[in-house]
mmCIF file of C-alpha atoms in Angstrom:
data_model
loop_
_atom_site.group_PDB
_atom_site.id
_atom_site.type_symbol
_atom_site.label_atom_id
_atom_site.label_comp_id
_atom_site.label_asym_id
_atom_site.label_seq_id
_atom_site.Cartn_x
_atom_site.Cartn_y
_atom_site.Cartn_z
ATOM 1 C CA MET Z 1 -25.959 -91.791 -44.110
ATOM 2 C CA ILE Z 2 -24.880 -89.317 -46.722
ATOM 3 C CA PHE Z 3 -25.289 -89.973 -50.347
ATOM 4 C CA GLU Z 4 -23.088 -88.171 -53.360
ATOM 5 C CA SER Z 5 -25.597 -87.560 -55.985
ATOM 6 C CA GLY Z 6 -23.414 -86.790 -59.512
ATOM 7 C CA ALA Z 7 -20.861 -84.303 -59.815
ATOM 8 C CA SER Z 8 -23.077 -81.575 -58.689
ATOM 9 C CA GLY Z 9 -21.415 -82.893 -54.994
ATOM 10 C CA LYS Z 10 -24.615 -83.077 -53.237
ATOM 11 C CA PHE Z 11 -25.320 -84.456 -50.514
ATOM 12 C CA VAL Z 12 -28.360 -85.514 -48.453
ATOM 13 C CA ALA Z 13 -28.534 -86.480 -45.539
ATOM 14 C CA LEU Z 14 -30.796 -89.447 -43.469
ATOM 15 C CA GLY Z 15 -31.120 -89.931 -40.015
ATOM 16 C CA ASP Z 16 -33.582 -87.615 -38.123
ATOM 17 C CA ASP Z 17 -32.059 -88.430 -34.714
ATOM 18 C CA SER Z 18 -28.992 -86.156 -36.015
ATOM 19 C CA MET Z 19 -30.561 -83.498 -37.018
ATOM 20 C CA GLU Z 20 -32.652 -82.980 -34.088
ATOM 21 C CA GLY Z 21 -29.242 -83.098 -32.115
ATOM 22 C CA GLU Z 22 -27.683 -80.840 -33.641
ATOM 23 C CA ILE Z 23 -31.285 -78.521 -33.737
ATOM 24 C CA ASP Z 24 -31.632 -79.767 -29.947
ATOM 25 C CA GLY Z 25 -28.012 -78.491 -29.664
ATOM 26 C CA GLU Z 26 -27.997 -75.242 -30.732
ATOM 27 C CA ASP Z 27 -31.168 -74.263 -28.782
ATOM 28 C CA ASP Z 28 -29.068 -75.751 -26.137
ATOM 29 C CA ASP Z 29 -26.934 -72.964 -26.959
ATOM 30 C CA ASP Z 30 -29.426 -70.012 -27.231
ATOM 31 C CA GLU Z 31 -30.559 -70.442 -23.747
ATOM 32 C CA GLY Z 32 -27.031 -70.166 -22.671
ATOM 33 C CA VAL Z 33 -26.993 -66.645 -24.672
ATOM 34 C CA VAL Z 34 -30.131 -65.770 -23.387
ATOM 35 C CA GLU Z 35 -29.220 -66.785 -19.649
ATOM 36 C CA THR Z 36 -25.374 -63.948 -20.759
ATOM 37 C CA ASP Z 37 -27.577 -61.574 -21.472
ATOM 38 C CA ASP Z 38 -29.623 -61.850 -18.330
ATOM 39 C CA ALA Z 39 -26.014 -61.132 -16.446
ATOM 40 C CA THR Z 40 -25.002 -58.766 -18.410
ATOM 41 C CA GLY Z 41 -27.852 -56.697 -17.679
ATOM 42 C CA ASP Z 42 -27.510 -57.083 -13.831
ATOM 43 C CA ASP Z 43 -23.836 -55.729 -14.581
ATOM 44 C CA GLY Z 44 -25.550 -52.999 -16.088
ATOM 45 C CA GLU Z 45 -28.261 -52.144 -13.058
ATOM 46 C CA GLN Z 46 -25.050 -52.557 -10.473
ATOM 47 C CA ALA Z 47 -22.896 -49.698 -13.380
ATOM 48 C CA VAL Z 48 -25.839 -46.977 -12.687
ATOM 49 C CA THR Z 49 -25.796 -47.514 -8.920
ATOM 50 C CA GLU Z 50 -22.376 -47.280 -8.860
ATOM 51 C CA THR Z 51 -22.450 -43.890 -10.839
ATOM 52 C CA GLU Z 52 -25.195 -42.806 -9.020
ATOM 53 C CA LYS Z 53 -23.861 -43.372 -5.618
ATOM 54 C CA PRO Z 54 -20.189 -40.289 -5.913
ATOM 55 C CA GLU Z 55 -23.728 -37.444 -7.833
ATOM 56 C CA LYS Z 56 -25.183 -38.738 -4.063
ATOM 57 C CA GLU Z 57 -22.272 -38.178 -1.907
ATOM 58 C CA GLU Z 58 -21.042 -35.271 -3.765
ATOM 59 C CA GLU Z 59 -24.663 -33.565 -3.532
ATOM 60 C CA GLU Z 60 -24.402 -34.378 0.189
ATOM 61 C CA GLU Z 61 -20.658 -32.403 0.796
ATOM 62 C CA VAL Z 62 -22.533 -29.733 -0.648
ATOM 63 C CA ASP Z 63 -25.438 -30.094 2.007
ATOM 64 C CA THR Z 64 -22.858 -30.222 4.823
ATOM 65 C CA SER Z 65 -21.727 -26.533 4.123
ATOM 66 C CA LEU Z 66 -22.485 -23.661 6.508
ATOM 67 C CA LYS Z 67 -24.482 -21.310 5.308
ATOM 68 C CA PRO Z 68 -25.827 -18.215 7.262
ATOM 69 C CA SER Z 69 -28.497 -17.839 9.468
ATOM 70 C CA GLN Z 70 -31.809 -15.920 7.969
ATOM 71 C CA ASP Z 71 -32.170 -14.692 11.613
ATOM 72 C CA VAL Z 72 -28.695 -12.889 11.631
ATOM 73 C CA ASP Z 73 -27.308 -9.971 10.210
ATOM 74 C CA ALA Z 74 -23.464 -9.122 9.266
ATOM 75 C CA THR Z 75 -21.966 -6.402 7.867
ATOM 76 C CA ILE Z 76 -18.213 -4.657 7.771
ATOM 77 C CA LEU Z 77 -17.200 -1.361 7.383
ATOM 78 C CA PHE Z 78 -13.496 -0.838 6.895
ATOM 79 C CA THR Z 79 -11.600 1.938 9.181
ATOM 80 C CA LYS Z 80 -7.657 1.926 7.857
ATOM 81 C CA PRO Z 81 -8.244 2.305 4.773
ATOM 82 C CA VAL Z 82 -11.503 3.541 3.436
ATOM 83 C CA ASN Z 83 -10.534 1.962 -0.031
ATOM 84 C CA THR Z 84 -11.398 -1.520 -0.147
ATOM 85 C CA ASN Z 85 -10.377 -1.740 -3.464
ATOM 86 C CA ASP Z 86 -6.940 -0.472 -2.325
ATOM 87 C CA LEU Z 87 -4.836 -2.329 -0.134
ATOM 88 C CA PRO Z 88 -1.477 -1.044 1.205
ATOM 89 C CA SER Z 89 1.565 -3.574 1.949
ATOM 90 C CA GLY Z 90 3.167 -4.092 4.967
ATOM 91 C CA LYS Z 91 0.728 -1.317 6.792
ATOM 92 C CA PRO Z 92 -2.402 -2.665 9.049
ATOM 93 C CA VAL Z 93 -5.819 -2.722 7.351
ATOM 94 C CA ARG Z 94 -8.713 -2.950 9.615
ATOM 95 C CA PHE Z 95 -12.329 -3.310 10.032
ATOM 96 C CA LEU Z 96 -15.261 -3.983 12.383
ATOM 97 C CA VAL Z 97 -17.819 -6.701 12.006
ATOM 98 C CA GLY Z 98 -22.029 -5.292 12.600
ATOM 99 C CA PHE Z 99 -23.471 -8.463 14.227
ATOM 100 C CA LYS Z 100 -27.622 -8.368 14.622
ATOM 101 C CA ASN Z 101 -29.813 -11.362 16.645
ATOM 102 C CA ASN Z 102 -33.173 -10.722 14.919
ATOM 103 C CA GLY Z 103 -34.433 -13.757 16.094
ATOM 104 C CA GLU Z 104 -35.829 -15.793 18.985
ATOM 105 C CA LYS Z 105 -33.214 -17.479 19.838
ATOM 106 C CA ASP Z 106 -28.990 -16.518 21.623
ATOM 107 C CA PHE Z 107 -26.074 -16.491 19.068
ATOM 108 C CA THR Z 108 -22.647 -17.400 20.026
ATOM 109 C CA VAL Z 109 -20.095 -15.201 17.821
ATOM 110 C CA SER Z 110 -17.399 -17.951 17.949
ATOM 111 C CA SER Z 111 -14.394 -16.800 15.415
ATOM 112 C CA LEU Z 112 -13.814 -14.517 12.603
ATOM 113 C CA GLU Z 113 -11.299 -15.936 9.983
ATOM 114 C CA THR Z 114 -9.471 -14.055 7.260
ATOM 115 C CA SER Z 115 -7.488 -15.092 4.222
ATOM 116 C CA PHE Z 116 -6.399 -13.977 0.217
ATOM 117 C CA ARG Z 117 -7.048 -16.695 -2.221
ATOM 118 C CA TYR Z 118 -7.359 -16.784 -5.688
ATOM 119 C CA PRO Z 119 -9.477 -15.064 -7.934
ATOM 120 C CA GLN Z 120 -10.447 -16.830 -10.469
ATOM 121 C CA ASP Z 121 -10.542 -19.807 -8.102
ATOM 122 C CA TYR Z 122 -12.185 -19.063 -4.116
ATOM 123 C CA SER Z 123 -11.528 -22.524 -3.536
ATOM 124 C CA PHE Z 124 -7.384 -21.835 -3.976
ATOM 125 C CA PHE Z 125 -5.975 -20.405 -0.502
ATOM 126 C CA ILE Z 126 -2.741 -18.101 -1.453
ATOM 127 C CA GLN Z 127 -2.342 -16.917 2.764
ATOM 128 C CA ASN Z 128 -4.410 -18.051 5.618
ATOM 129 C CA PHE Z 129 -4.338 -15.084 8.399
ATOM 130 C CA THR Z 130 -4.840 -15.175 12.497
ATOM 131 C CA THR Z 131 -8.120 -16.617 13.060
ATOM 132 C CA ALA Z 132 -9.638 -14.699 16.437
ATOM 133 C CA VAL Z 133 -11.519 -16.005 18.463
ATOM 134 C CA TYR Z 134 -15.014 -13.886 20.286
ATOM 135 C CA ASN Z 135 -16.888 -16.147 22.491
ATOM 136 C CA GLN Z 136 -19.404 -13.420 22.539
ATOM 137 C CA LEU Z 137 -23.476 -14.176 23.627
ATOM 138 C CA VAL Z 138 -25.664 -12.085 21.609
ATOM 139 C CA GLU Z 139 -28.744 -12.021 22.681
ATOM 140 C CA PRO Z 140 -32.126 -11.322 20.716
ATOM 141 C CA ASN Z 141 -33.121 -7.893 18.945
ATOM 142 C CA LYS Z 142 -28.954 -7.056 20.602
ATOM 143 C CA GLU Z 143 -26.142 -6.263 18.388
ATOM 144 C CA ALA Z 144 -22.367 -6.469 18.836
ATOM 145 C CA THR Z 145 -19.396 -4.646 17.137
ATOM 146 C CA PHE Z 146 -15.604 -7.350 16.505
ATOM 147 C CA GLU Z 147 -12.753 -5.477 15.307
ATOM 148 C CA TYR Z 148 -10.202 -7.561 13.405
ATOM 149 C CA GLY Z 149 -7.050 -6.593 11.761
ATOM 150 C CA PHE Z 150 -4.603 -7.562 9.555
ATOM 151 C CA THR Z 151 -1.242 -6.690 7.705
ATOM 152 C CA PRO Z 152 -0.606 -7.800 3.728
ATOM 153 C CA SER Z 153 2.758 -8.685 2.967
ATOM 154 C CA GLU Z 154 5.595 -7.008 1.311
ATOM 155 C CA ALA Z 155 5.936 -9.335 -1.000
ATOM 156 C CA PHE Z 156 2.084 -9.315 -2.903
ATOM 157 C CA ASN Z 157 2.827 -5.959 -4.030
ATOM 158 C CA SER Z 158 0.983 -4.670 -7.487
ATOM 159 C CA ARG Z 159 -1.528 -8.370 -7.051
ATOM 160 C CA PRO Z 160 -5.037 -9.127 -6.765
ATOM 161 C CA PHE Z 161 -6.105 -11.581 -4.833
ATOM 162 C CA GLY Z 162 -9.346 -12.773 -3.332
ATOM 163 C CA LEU Z 163 -9.848 -11.327 0.503
ATOM 164 C CA SER Z 164 -12.506 -13.600 1.927
ATOM 165 C CA ILE Z 165 -13.732 -12.818 5.647
ATOM 166 C CA LEU Z 166 -16.093 -15.488 6.859
ATOM 167 C CA LEU Z 167 -17.775 -15.264 10.543
ATOM 168 C CA ASN Z 168 -18.576 -18.259 12.448
ATOM 169 C CA TYR Z 169 -21.771 -18.476 14.994
ATOM 170 C CA LYS Z 170 -23.896 -21.057 16.036
ATOM 171 C CA ASP Z 171 -27.450 -20.804 18.322
ATOM 172 C CA ASN Z 172 -28.520 -22.524 21.013
ATOM 173 C CA ASP Z 173 -29.354 -25.997 19.931
ATOM 174 C CA GLY Z 174 -25.738 -26.150 18.682
ATOM 175 C CA ASN Z 175 -26.535 -25.623 15.386
ATOM 176 C CA GLU Z 176 -23.492 -24.073 13.221
ATOM 177 C CA TYR Z 177 -23.542 -20.872 10.793
ATOM 178 C CA GLN Z 178 -21.290 -19.048 9.296
ATOM 179 C CA SER Z 179 -21.959 -15.358 6.634
ATOM 180 C CA ALA Z 180 -18.975 -14.135 4.590
ATOM 181 C CA VAL Z 181 -19.258 -10.783 5.546
ATOM 182 C CA PHE Z 182 -17.160 -9.858 2.267
ATOM 183 C CA ASN Z 183 -15.998 -12.166 -0.603
ATOM 184 C CA GLU Z 184 -14.423 -9.403 -3.146
ATOM 185 C CA THR Z 185 -11.292 -9.024 -5.120
ATOM 186 C CA ILE Z 186 -8.727 -6.872 -3.981
ATOM 187 C CA ASN Z 187 -5.404 -5.100 -4.915
ATOM 188 C CA VAL Z 188 -2.695 -5.096 -2.742
ATOM 189 C CA VAL Z 189 -0.552 -1.567 -3.558
ATOM 190 C CA GLU Z 190 2.927 -0.016 -2.330
ATOM 191 C CA PRO Z 191 1.601 3.044 0.208
ATOM 192 C CA ASP Z 192 1.094 6.321 -0.338
ATOM 193 C CA GLU Z 193 3.731 7.390 2.771
ATOM 194 C CA GLY Z 194 4.169 10.807 1.837
ATOM 195 C CA LEU Z 195 6.184 13.501 3.712
ATOM 196 C CA ASP Z 196 9.015 11.215 5.769
ATOM 197 C CA GLY Z 197 11.189 12.069 8.089
ATOM 198 C CA GLU Z 198 14.082 11.473 5.370
ATOM 199 C CA THR Z 199 12.363 13.666 2.879
ATOM 200 C CA PHE Z 200 11.468 16.528 5.989
ATOM 201 C CA PHE Z 201 15.217 16.779 6.916
ATOM 202 C CA LEU Z 202 16.133 16.225 3.544
ATOM 203 C CA TYR Z 203 14.105 19.535 2.450
ATOM 204 C CA LEU Z 204 15.028 21.080 5.806
ATOM 205 C CA PHE Z 205 19.071 20.480 4.417
ATOM 206 C CA LEU Z 206 18.204 22.668 1.182
ATOM 207 C CA VAL Z 207 16.928 25.110 2.762
ATOM 208 C CA ALA Z 208 19.734 25.842 5.016
ATOM 209 C CA ILE Z 209 22.447 26.076 1.946
ATOM 210 C CA VAL Z 210 19.671 28.209 0.350
ATOM 211 C CA VAL Z 211 20.022 30.692 3.038
ATOM 212 C CA LEU Z 212 23.554 30.345 3.343
ATOM 213 C CA LEU Z 213 23.850 31.391 -0.158
ATOM 214 C CA GLY Z 214 21.784 34.290 -0.069
ATOM 215 C CA ILE Z 215 24.010 35.553 2.749
ATOM 216 C CA GLY Z 216 27.618 35.023 1.120
ATOM 217 C CA ALA Z 217 26.450 36.316 -1.920
ATOM 218 C CA GLN Z 218 24.898 39.459 0.438
ATOM 219 C CA GLN Z 219 27.937 40.268 1.822
ATOM 220 C CA LEU Z 220 30.013 39.595 -2.130
ATOM 221 C CA LEU Z 221 27.596 42.501 -3.300
ATOM 222 C CA THR Z 222 28.175 44.659 -0.164
ATOM 223 C CA THR Z 223 32.011 44.082 0.098
ATOM 224 C CA PHE Z 224 32.396 45.147 -3.870
ATOM 225 C CA GLY Z 225 29.943 47.756 -3.318
ATOM 226 C CA LYS Z 226 32.175 49.858 -1.015
ATOM 227 C CA LYS Z 227 35.113 49.372 -3.056
ATOM 228 C CA HIS Z 228 33.587 50.811 -6.442
ATOM 229 C CA LEU Z 229 31.925 53.500 -3.996
ATOM 230 C CA GLY Z 230 35.586 54.530 -3.027
ATOM 231 C CA LYS Z 231 37.103 54.337 -6.436
ATOM 232 C CA GLY Z 232 34.807 56.990 -7.361
ATOM 233 C CA LYS Z 233 34.644 59.657 -4.853
ATOM 234 C CA ALA Z 234 38.045 60.166 -3.784
ATOM 235 C CA ALA Z 235 37.958 61.672 0.428
ATOM 236 C CA PRO Z 236 39.697 65.267 -0.277
ATOM 237 C CA LYS Z 237 42.648 66.562 1.141
ATOM 238 C CA VAL Z 238 43.320 68.389 3.930
ATOM 239 C CA GLU Z 239 46.069 70.998 3.848
ATOM 240 C CA MET Z 240 47.899 71.263 6.960
ATOM 241 C CA GLY Z 241 49.448 75.521 7.690
ATOM 242 C CA THR Z 242 52.604 75.802 8.936
ATOM 243 C CA GLN Z 243 51.976 76.124 12.900
ATOM 244 C CA LYS Z 244 54.906 77.599 15.424
ATOM 245 C CA THR Z 245 55.982 73.698 16.684
ATOM 246 C CA ASP Z 246 57.163 73.540 12.649
ATOM 247 C CA VAL Z 247 59.388 76.504 13.053
ATOM 248 C CA ASP Z 248 61.072 78.324 15.223
ATOM 249 C CA TYR Z 249 60.881 82.461 14.914
ATOM 250 C CA SER Z 250 62.700 82.861 18.743
ATOM 251 C CA TRP Z 251 65.964 83.682 17.080
ATOM 252 C CA LEU Z 252 64.017 86.504 14.740
ATOM 253 C CA PRO Z 253 63.805 90.126 15.634
ATOM 254 C CA GLN Z 254 60.385 91.551 16.879
ATOM 255 C CA GLU Z 255 60.297 93.653 13.700
ATOM 256 C CA THR Z 256 60.884 91.302 11.469
ATOM 257 C CA LEU Z 257 58.147 89.265 12.902
ATOM 258 C CA GLN Z 258 55.690 92.038 12.813
ATOM 259 C CA GLU Z 259 56.438 92.502 9.312
ATOM 260 C CA ILE Z 260 55.291 88.507 8.738
ATOM 261 C CA ASN Z 261 52.625 88.849 10.731
ATOM 262 C CA LYS Z 262 51.464 91.806 8.835
ATOM 263 C CA SER Z 263 52.069 90.160 5.628
ATOM 264 C CA PRO Z 264 49.090 88.351 3.986
ATOM 265 C CA LYS Z 265 51.748 85.881 2.106
ATOM 266 C CA GLY Z 266 53.754 85.244 5.308
ATOM 267 C CA SER Z 267 51.623 82.277 6.366
ATOM 268 C CA PRO Z 268 48.654 80.976 4.406
ATOM 269 C CA ARG Z 269 46.786 80.939 7.545
ATOM 270 C CA GLY Z 270 47.582 84.124 8.653
ATOM 271 C CA GLY Z 271 50.010 83.264 11.459
ATOM 272 C CA SER Z 272 50.248 80.654 14.004
ATOM 273 C CA PRO Z 273 46.399 79.222 15.314
ATOM 274 C CA ARG Z 274 47.201 80.739 18.579
ATOM 275 C CA LYS Z 275 47.847 84.353 17.142
ATOM 276 C CA ARG Z 276 44.479 83.547 14.672
ATOM 277 C CA LYS Z 277 42.500 82.875 18.153
ATOM 278 C CA SER Z 278 44.029 85.922 19.469
ATOM 279 C CA LYS Z 279 42.858 87.861 17.278
ATOM 280 C CA ARG Z 280 39.647 87.055 17.218
ATOM 281 C CA GLY Z 281 38.935 87.224 20.417
ATOM 282 C CA SER Z 282 40.049 90.682 20.246
ATOM 283 C CA GLY Z 283 38.155 91.793 17.039
ATOM 284 C CA GLU Z 284 34.848 90.094 19.182
ATOM 285 C CA GLU Z 285 35.505 92.587 22.089
#
């Protein structure tokens, strides 16, 4: 029962049962809340275990990756080109991989993988080259050498790439291993061909033209030189005397002929050539 006292609006409640009922209800609610807290606690534990599971799975994936064997030494030697930092595009690249078995078990070299990868992230593949399969047995304290070659594409000119060379092998127990014999950044450059066939024939053609021009210039100089010398020195003129064949003296009297022959002015050469020869012959006698 509830009584109102004055204007203050105070209320007085009588009846212990109703109050107790309310208290009991509150206790029941509290108990329900407690049970709810227990449920949330279980969910939190489940969430924690679920977040731990992917981490464990990632650890397991890392553990399953192939690793090199402690009993094996793998080396690499580039034979063409010798400089490994710059690889020519469109030209074959060759190298040798050395495998040494330092253990007590036999190893079988199965294959060799080569690929171009993104320089900033080696897990990103750009180009995979042909995998070389060997399946060669290497006994303890023995060595083996394997050759491999590939050709970078001309589309990769003037670009850096991550070159990854992996050697796969296994032991007698079937355990597989992998050694990264080369895992560095290289540059693909344009090849320096030097003197090729076209350039050689071009130089040969230019040399032939120069030789022909030299011969032509020499001929011109020789021709003009002869003409210049011919104009400077004229050939001396030879005066031909009057010969007997030119004039017929048979109709003259003998006395007149004798006077003409005796006179020095009769002929610039002293008579005909026959007479001069006869005079010389008589003089010598």
